[in-house]
Short mmCIF file of C-alpha atoms in Angstrom, two decimals:
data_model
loop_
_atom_site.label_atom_id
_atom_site.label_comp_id
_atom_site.label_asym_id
_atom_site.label_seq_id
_atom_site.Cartn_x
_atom_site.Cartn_y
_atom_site.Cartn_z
CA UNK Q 1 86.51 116.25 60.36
CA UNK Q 2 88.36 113.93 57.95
CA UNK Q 3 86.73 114.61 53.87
CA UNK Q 4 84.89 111.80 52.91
CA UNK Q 5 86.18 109.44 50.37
CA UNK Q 6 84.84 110.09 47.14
CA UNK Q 7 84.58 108.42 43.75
CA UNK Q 8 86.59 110.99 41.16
CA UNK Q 9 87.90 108.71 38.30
CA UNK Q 10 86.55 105.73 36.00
CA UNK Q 11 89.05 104.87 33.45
CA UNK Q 12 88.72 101.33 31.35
CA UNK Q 13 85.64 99.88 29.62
CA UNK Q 14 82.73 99.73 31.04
CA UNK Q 15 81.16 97.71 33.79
CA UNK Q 16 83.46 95.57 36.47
CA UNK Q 17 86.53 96.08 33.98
CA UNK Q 18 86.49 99.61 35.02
CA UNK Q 19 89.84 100.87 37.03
CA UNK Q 20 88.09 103.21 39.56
CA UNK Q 21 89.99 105.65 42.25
CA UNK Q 22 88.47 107.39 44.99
CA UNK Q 23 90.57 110.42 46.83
CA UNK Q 24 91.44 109.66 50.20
CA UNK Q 25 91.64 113.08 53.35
CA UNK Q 26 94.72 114.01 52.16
CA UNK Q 27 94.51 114.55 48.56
CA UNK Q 28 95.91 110.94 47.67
CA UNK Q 29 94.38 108.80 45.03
CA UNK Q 30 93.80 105.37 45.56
CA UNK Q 31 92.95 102.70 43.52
CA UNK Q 32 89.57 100.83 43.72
CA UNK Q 33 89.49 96.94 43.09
CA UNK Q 34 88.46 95.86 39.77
CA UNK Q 35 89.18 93.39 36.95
CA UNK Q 36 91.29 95.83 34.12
CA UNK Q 37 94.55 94.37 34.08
CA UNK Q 38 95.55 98.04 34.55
CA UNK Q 39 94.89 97.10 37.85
CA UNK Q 40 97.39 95.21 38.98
CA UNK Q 41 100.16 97.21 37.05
CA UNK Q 42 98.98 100.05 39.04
CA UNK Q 43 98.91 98.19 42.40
CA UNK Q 44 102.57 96.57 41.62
CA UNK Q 45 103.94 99.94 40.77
CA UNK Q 46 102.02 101.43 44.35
CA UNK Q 47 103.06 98.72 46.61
CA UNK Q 48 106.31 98.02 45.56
CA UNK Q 49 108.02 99.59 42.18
CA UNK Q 50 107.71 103.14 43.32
CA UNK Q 51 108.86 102.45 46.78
CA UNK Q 52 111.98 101.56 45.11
CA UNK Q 53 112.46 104.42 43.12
CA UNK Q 54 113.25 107.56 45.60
CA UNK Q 55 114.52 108.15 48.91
CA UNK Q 56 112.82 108.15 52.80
CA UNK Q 57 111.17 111.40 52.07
CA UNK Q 58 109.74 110.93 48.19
CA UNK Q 59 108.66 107.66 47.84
CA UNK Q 60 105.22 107.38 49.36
CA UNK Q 61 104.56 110.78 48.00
CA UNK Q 62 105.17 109.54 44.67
CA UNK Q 63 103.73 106.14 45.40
CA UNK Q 64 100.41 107.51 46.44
CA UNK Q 65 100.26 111.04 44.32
CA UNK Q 66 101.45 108.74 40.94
CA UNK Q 67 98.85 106.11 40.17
CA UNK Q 68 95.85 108.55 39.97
CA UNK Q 69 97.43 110.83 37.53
CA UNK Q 70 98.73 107.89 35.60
CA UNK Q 71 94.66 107.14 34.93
CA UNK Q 72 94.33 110.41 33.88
CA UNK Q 73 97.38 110.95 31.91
CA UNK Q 74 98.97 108.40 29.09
CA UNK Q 75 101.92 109.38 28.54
CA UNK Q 76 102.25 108.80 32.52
CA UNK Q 77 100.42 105.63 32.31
CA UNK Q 78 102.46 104.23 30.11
CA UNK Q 79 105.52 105.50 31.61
CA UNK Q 80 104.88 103.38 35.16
CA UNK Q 81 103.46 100.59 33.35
CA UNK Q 82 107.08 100.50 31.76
CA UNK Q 83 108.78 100.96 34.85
CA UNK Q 84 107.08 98.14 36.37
CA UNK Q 85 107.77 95.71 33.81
CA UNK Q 86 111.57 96.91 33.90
CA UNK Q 87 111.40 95.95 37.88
CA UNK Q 88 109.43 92.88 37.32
CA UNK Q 89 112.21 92.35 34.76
CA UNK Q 90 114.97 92.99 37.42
CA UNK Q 91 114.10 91.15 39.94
CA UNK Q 92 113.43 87.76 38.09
CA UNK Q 93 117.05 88.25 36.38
CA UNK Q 94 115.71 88.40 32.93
CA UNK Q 95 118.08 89.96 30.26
CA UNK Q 96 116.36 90.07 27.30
CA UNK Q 97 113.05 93.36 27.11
CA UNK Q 98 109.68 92.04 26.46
CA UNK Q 99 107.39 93.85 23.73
CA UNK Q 100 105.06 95.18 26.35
CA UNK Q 101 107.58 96.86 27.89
CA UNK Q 102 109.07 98.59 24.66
CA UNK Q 103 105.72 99.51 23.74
CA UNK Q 104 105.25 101.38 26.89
CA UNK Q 105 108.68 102.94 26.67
CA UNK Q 106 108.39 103.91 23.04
CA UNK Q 107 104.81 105.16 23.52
CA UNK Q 108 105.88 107.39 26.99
CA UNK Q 109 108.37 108.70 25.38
CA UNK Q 110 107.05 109.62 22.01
CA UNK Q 111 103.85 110.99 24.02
CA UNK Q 112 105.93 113.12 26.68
CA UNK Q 113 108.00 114.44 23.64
CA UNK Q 114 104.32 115.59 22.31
CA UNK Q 115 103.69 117.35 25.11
CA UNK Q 116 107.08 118.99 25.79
CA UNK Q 117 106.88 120.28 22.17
CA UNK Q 118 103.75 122.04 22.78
CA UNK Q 119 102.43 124.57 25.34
CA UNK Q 120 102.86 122.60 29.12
CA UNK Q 121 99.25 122.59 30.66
CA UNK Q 122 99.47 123.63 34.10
CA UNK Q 123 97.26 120.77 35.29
CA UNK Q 124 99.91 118.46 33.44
CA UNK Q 125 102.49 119.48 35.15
CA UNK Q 126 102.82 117.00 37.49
CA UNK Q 127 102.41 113.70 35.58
CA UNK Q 128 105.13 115.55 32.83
CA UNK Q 129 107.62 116.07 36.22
CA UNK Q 130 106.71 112.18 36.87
CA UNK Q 131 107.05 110.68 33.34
CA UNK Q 132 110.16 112.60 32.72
CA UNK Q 133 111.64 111.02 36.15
CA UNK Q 134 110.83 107.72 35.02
CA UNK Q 135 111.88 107.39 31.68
CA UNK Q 136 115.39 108.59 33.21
CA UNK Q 137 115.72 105.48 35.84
CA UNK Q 138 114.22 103.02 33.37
CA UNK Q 139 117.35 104.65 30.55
CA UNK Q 140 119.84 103.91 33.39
CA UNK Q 141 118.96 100.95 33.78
CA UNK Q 142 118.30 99.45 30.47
CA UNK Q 143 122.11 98.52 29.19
CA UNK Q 144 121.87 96.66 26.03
CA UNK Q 145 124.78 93.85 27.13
CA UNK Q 146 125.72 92.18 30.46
CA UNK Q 147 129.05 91.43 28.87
CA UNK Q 148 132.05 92.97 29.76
CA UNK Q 149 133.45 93.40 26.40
CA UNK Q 150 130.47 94.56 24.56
CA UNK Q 151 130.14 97.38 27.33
CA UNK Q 152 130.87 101.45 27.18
CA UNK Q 153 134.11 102.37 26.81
CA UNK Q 154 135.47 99.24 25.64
CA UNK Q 155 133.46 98.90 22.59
CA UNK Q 156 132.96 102.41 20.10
CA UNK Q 157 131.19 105.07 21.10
CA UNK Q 158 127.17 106.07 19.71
CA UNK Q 159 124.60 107.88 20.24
CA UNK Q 160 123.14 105.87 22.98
CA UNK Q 161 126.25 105.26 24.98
CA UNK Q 162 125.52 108.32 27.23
CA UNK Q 163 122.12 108.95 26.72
CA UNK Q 164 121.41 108.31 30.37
CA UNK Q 165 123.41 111.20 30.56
CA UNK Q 166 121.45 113.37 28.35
CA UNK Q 167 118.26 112.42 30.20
CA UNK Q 168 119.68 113.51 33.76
CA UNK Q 169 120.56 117.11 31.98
CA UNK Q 170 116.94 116.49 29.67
CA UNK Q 171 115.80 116.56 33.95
CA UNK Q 172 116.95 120.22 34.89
CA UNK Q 173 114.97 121.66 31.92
CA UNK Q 174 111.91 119.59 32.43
CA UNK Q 175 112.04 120.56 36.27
CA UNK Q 176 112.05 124.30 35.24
CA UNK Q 177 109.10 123.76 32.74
CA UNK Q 178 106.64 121.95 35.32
CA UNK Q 179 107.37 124.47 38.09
CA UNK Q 180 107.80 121.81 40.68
CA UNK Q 181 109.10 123.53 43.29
CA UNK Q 182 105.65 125.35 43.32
CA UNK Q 183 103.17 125.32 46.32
CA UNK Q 184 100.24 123.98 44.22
CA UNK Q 185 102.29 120.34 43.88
CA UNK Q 186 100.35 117.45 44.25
CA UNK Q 187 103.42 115.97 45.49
CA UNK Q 188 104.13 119.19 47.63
CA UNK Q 189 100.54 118.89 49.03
CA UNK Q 190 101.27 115.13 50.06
CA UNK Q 191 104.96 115.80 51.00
CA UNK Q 192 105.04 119.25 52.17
CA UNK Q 193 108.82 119.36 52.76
CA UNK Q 194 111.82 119.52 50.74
CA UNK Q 195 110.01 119.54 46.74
CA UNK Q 196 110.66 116.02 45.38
CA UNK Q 197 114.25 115.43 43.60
CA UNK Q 198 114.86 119.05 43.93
CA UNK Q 199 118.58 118.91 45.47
CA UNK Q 200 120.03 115.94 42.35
CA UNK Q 201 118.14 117.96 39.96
CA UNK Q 202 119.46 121.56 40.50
CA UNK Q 203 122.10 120.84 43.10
CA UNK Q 204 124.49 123.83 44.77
CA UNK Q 205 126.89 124.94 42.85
CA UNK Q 206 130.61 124.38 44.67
CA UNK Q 207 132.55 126.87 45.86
CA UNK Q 208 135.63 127.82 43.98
CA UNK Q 209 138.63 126.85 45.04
CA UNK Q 210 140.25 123.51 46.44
CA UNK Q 211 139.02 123.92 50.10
CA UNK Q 212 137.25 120.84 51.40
CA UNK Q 213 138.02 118.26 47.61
CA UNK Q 214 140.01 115.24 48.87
CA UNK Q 215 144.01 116.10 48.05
CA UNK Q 216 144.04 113.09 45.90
CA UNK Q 217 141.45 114.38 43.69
CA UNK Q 218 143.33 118.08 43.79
CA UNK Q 219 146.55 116.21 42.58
CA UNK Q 220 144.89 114.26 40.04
CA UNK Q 221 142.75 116.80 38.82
CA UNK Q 222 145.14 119.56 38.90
CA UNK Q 223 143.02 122.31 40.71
CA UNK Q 224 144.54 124.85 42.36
CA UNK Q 225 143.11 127.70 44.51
CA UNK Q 226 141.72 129.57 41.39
CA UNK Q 227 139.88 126.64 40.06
CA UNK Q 228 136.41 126.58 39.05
CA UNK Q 229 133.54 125.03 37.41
CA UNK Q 230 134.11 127.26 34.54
CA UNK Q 231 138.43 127.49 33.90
CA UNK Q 232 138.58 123.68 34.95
CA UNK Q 233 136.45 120.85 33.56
CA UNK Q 234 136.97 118.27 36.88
CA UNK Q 235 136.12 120.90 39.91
CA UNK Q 236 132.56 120.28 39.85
CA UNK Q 237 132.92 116.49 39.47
CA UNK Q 238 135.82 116.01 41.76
CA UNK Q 239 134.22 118.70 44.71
CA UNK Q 240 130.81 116.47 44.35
CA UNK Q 241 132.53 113.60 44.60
CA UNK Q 242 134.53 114.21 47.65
CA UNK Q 243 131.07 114.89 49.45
CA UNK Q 244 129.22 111.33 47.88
CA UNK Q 245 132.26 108.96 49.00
CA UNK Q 246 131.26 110.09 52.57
CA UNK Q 247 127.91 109.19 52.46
CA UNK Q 248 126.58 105.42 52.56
CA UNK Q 249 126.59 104.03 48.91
CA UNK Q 250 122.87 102.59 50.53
CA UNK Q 251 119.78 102.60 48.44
CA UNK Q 252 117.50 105.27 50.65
CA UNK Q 253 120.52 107.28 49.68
CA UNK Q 254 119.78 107.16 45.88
CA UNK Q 255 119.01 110.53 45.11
CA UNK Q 256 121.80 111.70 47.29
CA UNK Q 257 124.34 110.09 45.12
CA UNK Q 258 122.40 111.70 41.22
CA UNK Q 259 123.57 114.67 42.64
CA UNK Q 260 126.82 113.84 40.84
CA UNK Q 261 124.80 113.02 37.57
CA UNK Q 262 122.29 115.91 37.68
CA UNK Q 263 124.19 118.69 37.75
CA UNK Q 264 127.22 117.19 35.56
CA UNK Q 265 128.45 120.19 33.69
CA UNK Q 266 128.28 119.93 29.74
CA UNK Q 267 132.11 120.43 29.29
CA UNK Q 268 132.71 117.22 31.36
CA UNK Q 269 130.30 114.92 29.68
CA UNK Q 270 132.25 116.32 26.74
CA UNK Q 271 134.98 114.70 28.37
CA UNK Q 272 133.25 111.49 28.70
CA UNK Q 273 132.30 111.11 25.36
CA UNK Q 274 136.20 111.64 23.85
CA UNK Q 275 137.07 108.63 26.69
CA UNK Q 276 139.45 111.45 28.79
CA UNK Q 277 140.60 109.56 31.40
CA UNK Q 278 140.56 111.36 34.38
CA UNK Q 279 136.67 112.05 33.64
CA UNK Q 280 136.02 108.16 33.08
CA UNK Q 281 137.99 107.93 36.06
CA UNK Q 282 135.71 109.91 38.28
CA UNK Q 283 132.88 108.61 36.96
CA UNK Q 284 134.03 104.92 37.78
CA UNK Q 285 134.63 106.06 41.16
CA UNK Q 286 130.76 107.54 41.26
CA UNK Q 287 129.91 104.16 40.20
CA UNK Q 288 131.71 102.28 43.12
CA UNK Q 289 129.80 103.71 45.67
CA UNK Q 290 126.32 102.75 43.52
CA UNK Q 291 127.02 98.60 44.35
CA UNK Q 292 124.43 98.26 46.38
CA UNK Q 293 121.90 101.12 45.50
CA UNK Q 294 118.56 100.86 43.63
CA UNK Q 295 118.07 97.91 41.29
CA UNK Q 296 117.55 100.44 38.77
CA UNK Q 297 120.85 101.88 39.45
CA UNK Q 298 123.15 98.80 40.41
CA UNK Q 299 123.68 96.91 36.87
CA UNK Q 300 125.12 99.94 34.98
CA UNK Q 301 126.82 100.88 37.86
CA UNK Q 302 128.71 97.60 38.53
CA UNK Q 303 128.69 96.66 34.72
CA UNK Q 304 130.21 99.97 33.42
CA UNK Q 305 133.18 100.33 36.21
CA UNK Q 306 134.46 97.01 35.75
CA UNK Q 307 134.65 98.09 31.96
CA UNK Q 308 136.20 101.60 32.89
CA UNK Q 309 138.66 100.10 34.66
CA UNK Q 310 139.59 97.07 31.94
CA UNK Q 311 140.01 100.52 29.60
CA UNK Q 312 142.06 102.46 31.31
CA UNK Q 313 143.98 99.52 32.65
CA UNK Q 314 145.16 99.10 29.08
CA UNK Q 315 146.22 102.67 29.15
CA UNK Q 316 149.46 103.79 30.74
CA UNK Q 317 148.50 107.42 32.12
CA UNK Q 318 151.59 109.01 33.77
CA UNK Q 319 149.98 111.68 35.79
CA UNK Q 320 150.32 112.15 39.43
CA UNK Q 321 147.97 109.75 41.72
CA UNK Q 322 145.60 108.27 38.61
CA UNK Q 323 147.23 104.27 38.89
CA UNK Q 324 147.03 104.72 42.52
CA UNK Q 325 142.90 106.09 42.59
CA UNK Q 326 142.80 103.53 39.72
CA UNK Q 327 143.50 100.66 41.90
CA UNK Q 328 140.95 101.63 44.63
CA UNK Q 329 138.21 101.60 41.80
CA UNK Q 330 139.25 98.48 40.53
CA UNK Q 331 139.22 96.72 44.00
CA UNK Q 332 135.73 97.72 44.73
CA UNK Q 333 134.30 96.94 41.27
CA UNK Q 334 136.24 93.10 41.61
CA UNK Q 335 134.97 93.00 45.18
CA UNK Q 336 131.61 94.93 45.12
CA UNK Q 337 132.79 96.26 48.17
CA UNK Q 338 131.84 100.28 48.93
CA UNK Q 339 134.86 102.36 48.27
CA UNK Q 340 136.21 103.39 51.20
CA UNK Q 341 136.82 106.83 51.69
CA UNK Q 342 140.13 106.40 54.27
CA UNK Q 343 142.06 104.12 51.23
CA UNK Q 344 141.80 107.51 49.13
CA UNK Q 345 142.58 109.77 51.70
CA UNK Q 346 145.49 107.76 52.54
CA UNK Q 347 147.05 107.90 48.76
CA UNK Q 348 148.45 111.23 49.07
CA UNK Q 349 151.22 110.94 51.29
CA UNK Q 350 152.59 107.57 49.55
CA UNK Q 351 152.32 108.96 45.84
CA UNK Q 352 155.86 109.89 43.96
CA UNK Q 353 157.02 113.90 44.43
CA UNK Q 354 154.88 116.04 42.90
CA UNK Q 355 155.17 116.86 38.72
CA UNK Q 356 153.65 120.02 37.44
CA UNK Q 357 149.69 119.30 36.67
CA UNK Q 358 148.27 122.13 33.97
CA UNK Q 359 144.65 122.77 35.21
CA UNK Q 360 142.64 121.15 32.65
CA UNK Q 361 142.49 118.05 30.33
CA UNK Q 362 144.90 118.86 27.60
CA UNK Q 363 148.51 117.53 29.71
CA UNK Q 364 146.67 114.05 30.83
CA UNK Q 365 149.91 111.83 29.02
CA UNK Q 366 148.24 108.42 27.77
CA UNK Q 367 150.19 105.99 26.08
CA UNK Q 368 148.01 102.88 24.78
CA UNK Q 369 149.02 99.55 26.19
CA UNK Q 370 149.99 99.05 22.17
CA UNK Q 371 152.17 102.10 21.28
CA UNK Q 372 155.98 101.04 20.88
CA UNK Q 373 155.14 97.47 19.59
#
C-alpha cells in the first residue's frame, strides 16, 4: 500500500504563519498551505520557475525534491528564492535587480561558500548540488547591460566578464564533492534514471582526431588527424560543437547544449579571456543555437553574439573559412533565426584554396579595422 502522508517539517514562526510540508509515497516533499510569504516563493519556484530550469527528464525531479530541502537548508532557500525573483524579473522585462533579490544572491552565495569551505555533510549534499546549480543559471543570466556597446568583448575585460564561465567549471568540482551520481540521491530516488545534469557537467571526452568535426571547423581550427584536447586548444570546442548545431537550439534541450560550457577546457577559456578570435568565434556560434532556449539562457546568448560579431567584424582575420563562419553567426544573431547546420556544411567547397593552418592559436593573422590609418 501507498505510505501515508505525513507531517515532517515546520519552518516559519509560529501558528498559521508556519510553512509546513508533508512527504508524499514517493519520497517528494510538498508544501502545505499557509500564510509565510515563504509560501508563495516556494509554490512559484514549484509550479513554474523550476520547470523552466532543466530538461524533460530533471525538472519535476528537481521541482518536487527542491522546495523541501530549501526549508531545511538556507543557503538553498535563499538560492530559489533568488532564482524566482530573477524569473519573475524575466518575464515582466524588468532590467534593473531588486534588493530582495541581491540579498538572496549575496546571502546563497556567501552561505554555500561556508559550506564548501568546510567538511560537506553527507545529508547536505543534495541542497549544496542544488544551490550550486542555481547560482550558475541565475550568473548566466544576470548581464549587467542590455546595450550593445557596453557588452563583453566590446568594452574591457574584468573579473566578472566570464564568471559564468568560472561557475560552469566551479560545477564539475561541486558535482564530485556532493557525490551525485550516488544511489542514495534524493533526486536519484525521485528520478531513478540518468543522475540529474550528469552528461553537461562531466561530459565524454572526444575522440582524437578530426573524424566526425564539420570540415569547416577542421579548416578554421587547423586540426589535423593528430589533434587533441591537449596539443590543440579548439578540438574539444569545435568536436562539441559539431554535435550541438545538430540538435534543436529548443529549450527542453537546455542541458544538451551546457555540454559545450561544462566541460570547456581551461586552455580555451584562456583563449576567451585574451579575445582570440577563433575561440570568440566558436563561442558566438554556441550562442546562435541558444535564441530560443531557457529565459535564463536567451539574453546573454542573443546579447553577447551580436557583440562578438560587431568585434570581430572590426577585425580583419585572414585565415581560411573565419569571414565565411563569421557571416553565418552574424545572420542568425540579426535574424534570431537557429543556425542552420547545412549553410556551414556548405562553406567548405566555396572557400579560397587552402593556406597552411599551424594547429593552435599562435598563426590566427588579425589586423584591427584601425592599423594602416
Amino acid at each position: 500500500m501507498p505510505r501515508a502522508e505525513t507531517d515532517v517539517s515546520t519552518v516559519g514562526t509560529a501558528g498559521s504563519n508556519a510553512t509546513r510540508t508533508k512527504t508524499d509515497a514517493k519520497g517528494a516533499e510538498t508544501i502545505c498551505p499557509s500564510n509565510d510569504p515563504k509560501h508563495a516563493v516556494l509554490l512559484r519556484f514549484k509550479n513554474r520557475t523550476a520547470l523552466s530550469l532543466g530538461n524533460a527528464q530533471t525538472r519535476l525531479a528537481y521541482a518536487r525534491v527542491v522546495p523541501g530541502l530549501a526549508l531545511r537548508y538556507g543557503f538553498l532557500f535563499h538560492a530559489v528564492t533568488a532564482t524566482t525573483l530573477l524569473h519573475d524579473r524575466a518575464l515582466t522585462g524588468a532590467q534593473v535587480p531588486q534588493h530582495d533579490e541581491l540579498h538572496h544572491l549575496g546571502q546563497a552565495a556567501a552561505l554555500l561558500n561556508h559550506r564548501l569551505s568546510t567538511k560537506i555533510v553527507a545529508a547536505e549534499r543534495d541542497a549544496i548540488w542544488a544551490t550550486s546549480a542555481y547560482l550558475c543559471a541565475s550568473t548566466i543570466f544576470n548581464i549587467s547591460t542590455t546595450v550593445r556597446q557596453h557588452t563583453w568583448p566590446l568594452k574591457s575585460s574584468n573579473q566578472s566578464s566570464l564568471e559564468w564561465l568560472t561557475m560552469q567549471a566551479g560545477l564539475r568540482i561541486v558535482w564530485q564533492m556532493t557525490e551525485m551520481d550516488r544511489q542514495d540521491s534524493a533526486f536519484s530516488q525521485i528520478e531513478p534514471t540518468t543522475p540529474p545534469s550528469s552528461n553537461c557537467v562531466h561530459p565524454t571526452e572526444p575522440i582524437p582526431g578530426i573524424n566526425g568535426i564539420l570540415p569547416i571547423l577542421v579548416t578554421l581550427c587547423g586540426l589535423d588527424k593528430n589533434s587533441t584536447g591537449e596539443n590543440n586548444p579548439y578540438h574539444t570546442a569545435a568536436s562539441r560543437l559539431t554535435t550541438l548545431l545538430a540538435v534543436p537550439g529548443t529549450p527542453d534541450n537546455v542541458l544538451t547544449f551546457m555540454v559545450f560550457a561544462g566541460g570547456m577546457k581551461k586552455e580555451f577559456r584562456a583563449l576567451l579571456h585574451k579575445k582570440d578570435p577563433r575561440a570568440l568565434l566558436l563561442l558566438a556560434l554556441w550562442y546562435s543555437k541558444l535564441f530560443h532556449s531557457m529565459w535564463w539562457v536567451v539574453p546573454r546568448a542573443r546579447l553577447e553574439c551580436q557583440a562578438i560579431c560587431q568585434y570581430l567584424g572590426e577585425m580583419r582575420v585572414q585565415e581560411r573559412g573565419f569571414q565565411q563562419v563569421l557571416g553565418v553567426v552574424r545572420k542568425a544573431s540579426e535574424t534570431l533565426e537557429l543556425t542552420c547546420v547545412a549553410e556551414l556544411v556548405d562553406l567548405l567547397p566555396r572557400l579560397p584554396v587552402e593556406k597552411k593552418v599551424a594547429n593552435g592559436p599562435t598563426s590566427m593573422k588579425v589586423e584591427m579595422f584601425w592599423d594602416g590609418y
